Tab-separated table of C-alpha atoms in Angstrom:
chain	number	residue	atom	x	y	z
A	50	MET	CA	180.487	33.891	62.210
A	51	ARG	CA	182.801	32.679	59.448
A	52	SER	CA	179.906	31.194	57.477
A	53	GLU	CA	178.081	34.535	57.684
A	54	HIS	CA	181.103	36.236	56.136
A	55	LEU	CA	181.278	33.638	53.385
A	56	GLU	CA	177.552	34.036	52.744
A	57	THR	CA	177.994	37.807	52.484
A	58	ILE	CA	180.874	37.338	50.065
A	59	GLY	CA	178.803	34.924	47.982
A	60	ARG	CA	175.873	37.339	47.763
A	61	GLY	CA	178.208	40.164	46.703
A	62	ALA	CA	179.784	38.004	44.022
A	63	ILE	CA	176.383	36.954	42.687
A	64	ARG	CA	175.182	40.570	42.575
A	65	SER	CA	178.371	41.639	40.818
A	66	ALA	CA	178.130	38.822	38.301
A	67	ALA	CA	174.466	39.592	37.603
A	68	LEU	CA	175.215	43.275	37.065
A	69	ALA	CA	178.121	42.435	34.797
A	70	ALA	CA	175.925	40.041	32.802
A	71	VAL	CA	173.209	42.658	32.320
A	72	LEU	CA	175.731	45.266	31.252
A	73	GLY	CA	177.439	42.762	28.970
A	74	VAL	CA	174.190	41.894	27.222
A	75	ALA	CA	173.434	45.598	26.808
A	76	VAL	CA	176.859	46.138	25.274
A	77	LEU	CA	176.568	43.128	22.974
A	78	THR	CA	173.131	44.036	21.681
A	79	GLY	CA	173.941	47.726	21.352
A	80	CYS	CA	176.802	47.594	18.852
A	81	ASP	CA	179.081	45.336	16.886
A	82	GLY	CA	182.332	44.318	18.543
A	83	SER	CA	185.723	44.703	16.938
A	84	HIS	CA	185.912	41.049	15.861
A	85	GLU	CA	182.413	41.183	14.392
A	86	LYS	CA	183.238	44.341	12.453
A	87	ALA	CA	186.437	42.758	11.147
A	88	GLY	CA	184.497	39.639	10.156
A	89	LYS	CA	181.920	41.729	8.332
A	90	GLN	CA	184.702	43.480	6.418
A	91	ALA	CA	186.281	40.103	5.598
A	92	ASP	CA	182.929	38.812	4.328
A	93	GLU	CA	182.481	41.911	2.184
A	94	ALA	CA	186.031	41.568	0.830
A	95	ALA	CA	185.232	37.933	-0.073
A	96	GLY	CA	182.142	39.114	-1.944
A	97	ILE	CA	179.628	37.842	0.610
A	98	LYS	CA	176.735	40.266	0.917
A	99	PRO	CA	174.666	39.406	3.997
A	100	GLY	CA	171.070	40.562	4.169
A	101	LEU	CA	169.405	42.682	6.814
A	102	PHE	CA	168.845	39.739	9.169
A	103	ARG	CA	171.684	37.499	7.982
A	104	GLU	CA	175.367	37.597	8.693
A	105	GLY	CA	178.292	36.236	6.778
A	106	PRO	CA	180.377	33.400	8.221
A	107	GLN	CA	183.301	35.587	9.255
A	108	GLN	CA	180.965	38.090	10.883
A	109	ARG	CA	179.290	35.264	12.869
A	110	LEU	CA	182.685	33.986	14.002
A	111	GLY	CA	183.700	37.516	14.972
A	112	LYS	CA	180.507	37.934	16.977
A	113	LEU	CA	181.276	34.698	18.855
A	114	GLU	CA	184.815	35.936	19.592
A	115	ASP	CA	183.423	39.238	20.888
A	116	ARG	CA	180.975	37.377	23.135
A	117	ALA	CA	183.773	35.174	24.469
A	118	GLU	CA	185.914	38.223	25.259
A	119	HIS	CA	183.008	39.936	27.019
A	120	ALA	CA	182.214	36.792	29.011
A	121	GLN	CA	185.842	36.506	30.067
A	122	ALA	CA	185.899	40.174	31.118
A	123	ARG	CA	182.698	39.661	33.151
A	124	ALA	CA	184.185	36.614	34.865
A	125	ILE	CA	187.335	38.554	35.733
A	126	ASP	CA	185.267	41.454	37.103
A	127	ALA	CA	183.130	39.100	39.182
A	128	ARG	CA	186.223	37.420	40.676
A	129	ALA	CA	187.783	40.801	41.433
A	130	GLU	CA	184.601	42.032	43.141
A	131	ALA	CA	184.411	38.847	45.205
A	132	LEU	CA	187.989	39.392	46.354
A	133	LYS	CA	187.231	43.020	47.225
A	134	ASP	CA	184.240	41.871	49.273
A	135	GLN	CA	186.445	39.313	51.006
A	136	ALA	CA	189.041	42.010	51.773
A	137	LYS	CA	186.336	44.192	53.348
A	138	THR	CA	185.218	41.275	55.500
A	139	VAL	CA	188.769	40.530	56.625
A	140	ARG	CA	189.357	44.201	57.495
A	141	ALA	CA	186.115	44.415	59.453
A	142	SER	CA	186.989	41.265	61.384
A	143	ALA	CA	190.483	42.581	62.146
A	144	ASP	CA	189.053	45.913	63.311
A	145	SER	CA	186.638	44.107	65.612
A	146	GLN	CA	189.417	41.974	67.074
A	147	ALA	CA	191.665	45.024	67.511
A	148	ASP	CA	188.879	46.889	69.333
A	149	ALA	CA	188.397	43.932	71.675
A	150	LEU	CA	192.129	43.790	72.368
A	151	GLU	CA	192.211	47.538	73.057
A	152	ARG	CA	189.365	47.158	75.588
A	153	GLN	CA	191.205	44.240	77.192
A	154	ALA	CA	194.444	46.270	77.359
A	155	ALA	CA	192.600	49.181	78.983
A	156	ALA	CA	191.160	46.833	81.614
A	157	VAL	CA	194.601	45.340	82.321
A	158	ARG	CA	196.096	48.839	82.655
A	159	ALA	CA	193.316	49.923	85.005
A	160	GLN	CA	193.824	46.819	87.153
A	161	ALA	CA	197.603	47.403	87.210
A	162	THR	CA	197.081	51.035	88.244
A	163	SER	CA	194.728	50.010	91.044
A	164	THR	CA	197.060	47.270	92.280
A	165	GLY	CA	200.056	49.597	92.068
A	166	LYS	CA	198.304	52.256	94.152
A	167	ALA	CA	197.333	49.651	96.766
A	168	LEU	CA	200.923	48.412	96.964
A	169	ASP	CA	202.221	51.989	97.202
A	170	ASN	CA	199.822	52.612	100.086
A	171	ARG	CA	200.993	49.445	101.878
A	172	ALA	CA	204.627	50.467	101.390
A	173	ASP	CA	203.847	53.922	102.799
A	174	ALA	CA	202.094	52.289	105.768
A	175	ILE	CA	205.098	50.091	106.473
A	176	ARG	CA	207.356	53.151	106.444
A	177	GLY	CA	204.960	54.940	108.749
A	178	LYS	CA	203.957	57.667	106.369
C-alpha cells in the first residue's frame, strides 16, 4: 500500500515537472527576461550592435541567467507539488484509518450494550423481578 502511495506521488511530481517545463519553455521563447533585457542595454551602451539573429555577450549572459532563474522556479514548483501530493496521500490514509477505528468503536459499543443488557437481565432474575 505504501509503495502505491509513493508511486502516485512520483507520477504527480513528474506531471507537475513536465507541465512546469512546458510553461517555462513557452515563457522563455515568448519574451526576453529581465537579465536578457539588461544585457542587451549593456551591449548597446558598450556600442555593440547585434544583428537580427545575433546577440551581444551581455545579452547572452543575461539570457542564461534568466533560464537559470526559470529552471530554479520550476524545480521549486515541482518540489512543492510533490509535497502537496504527499500531504493528500497522508490525509487520505489518516481518514481511512479513522473510519476503520470508528467502525471498530461502534462494534465495541454495540457489544458492550448487548452484554450490559444481558447482565441487567440476570441481575433482575436474581432479584426475582
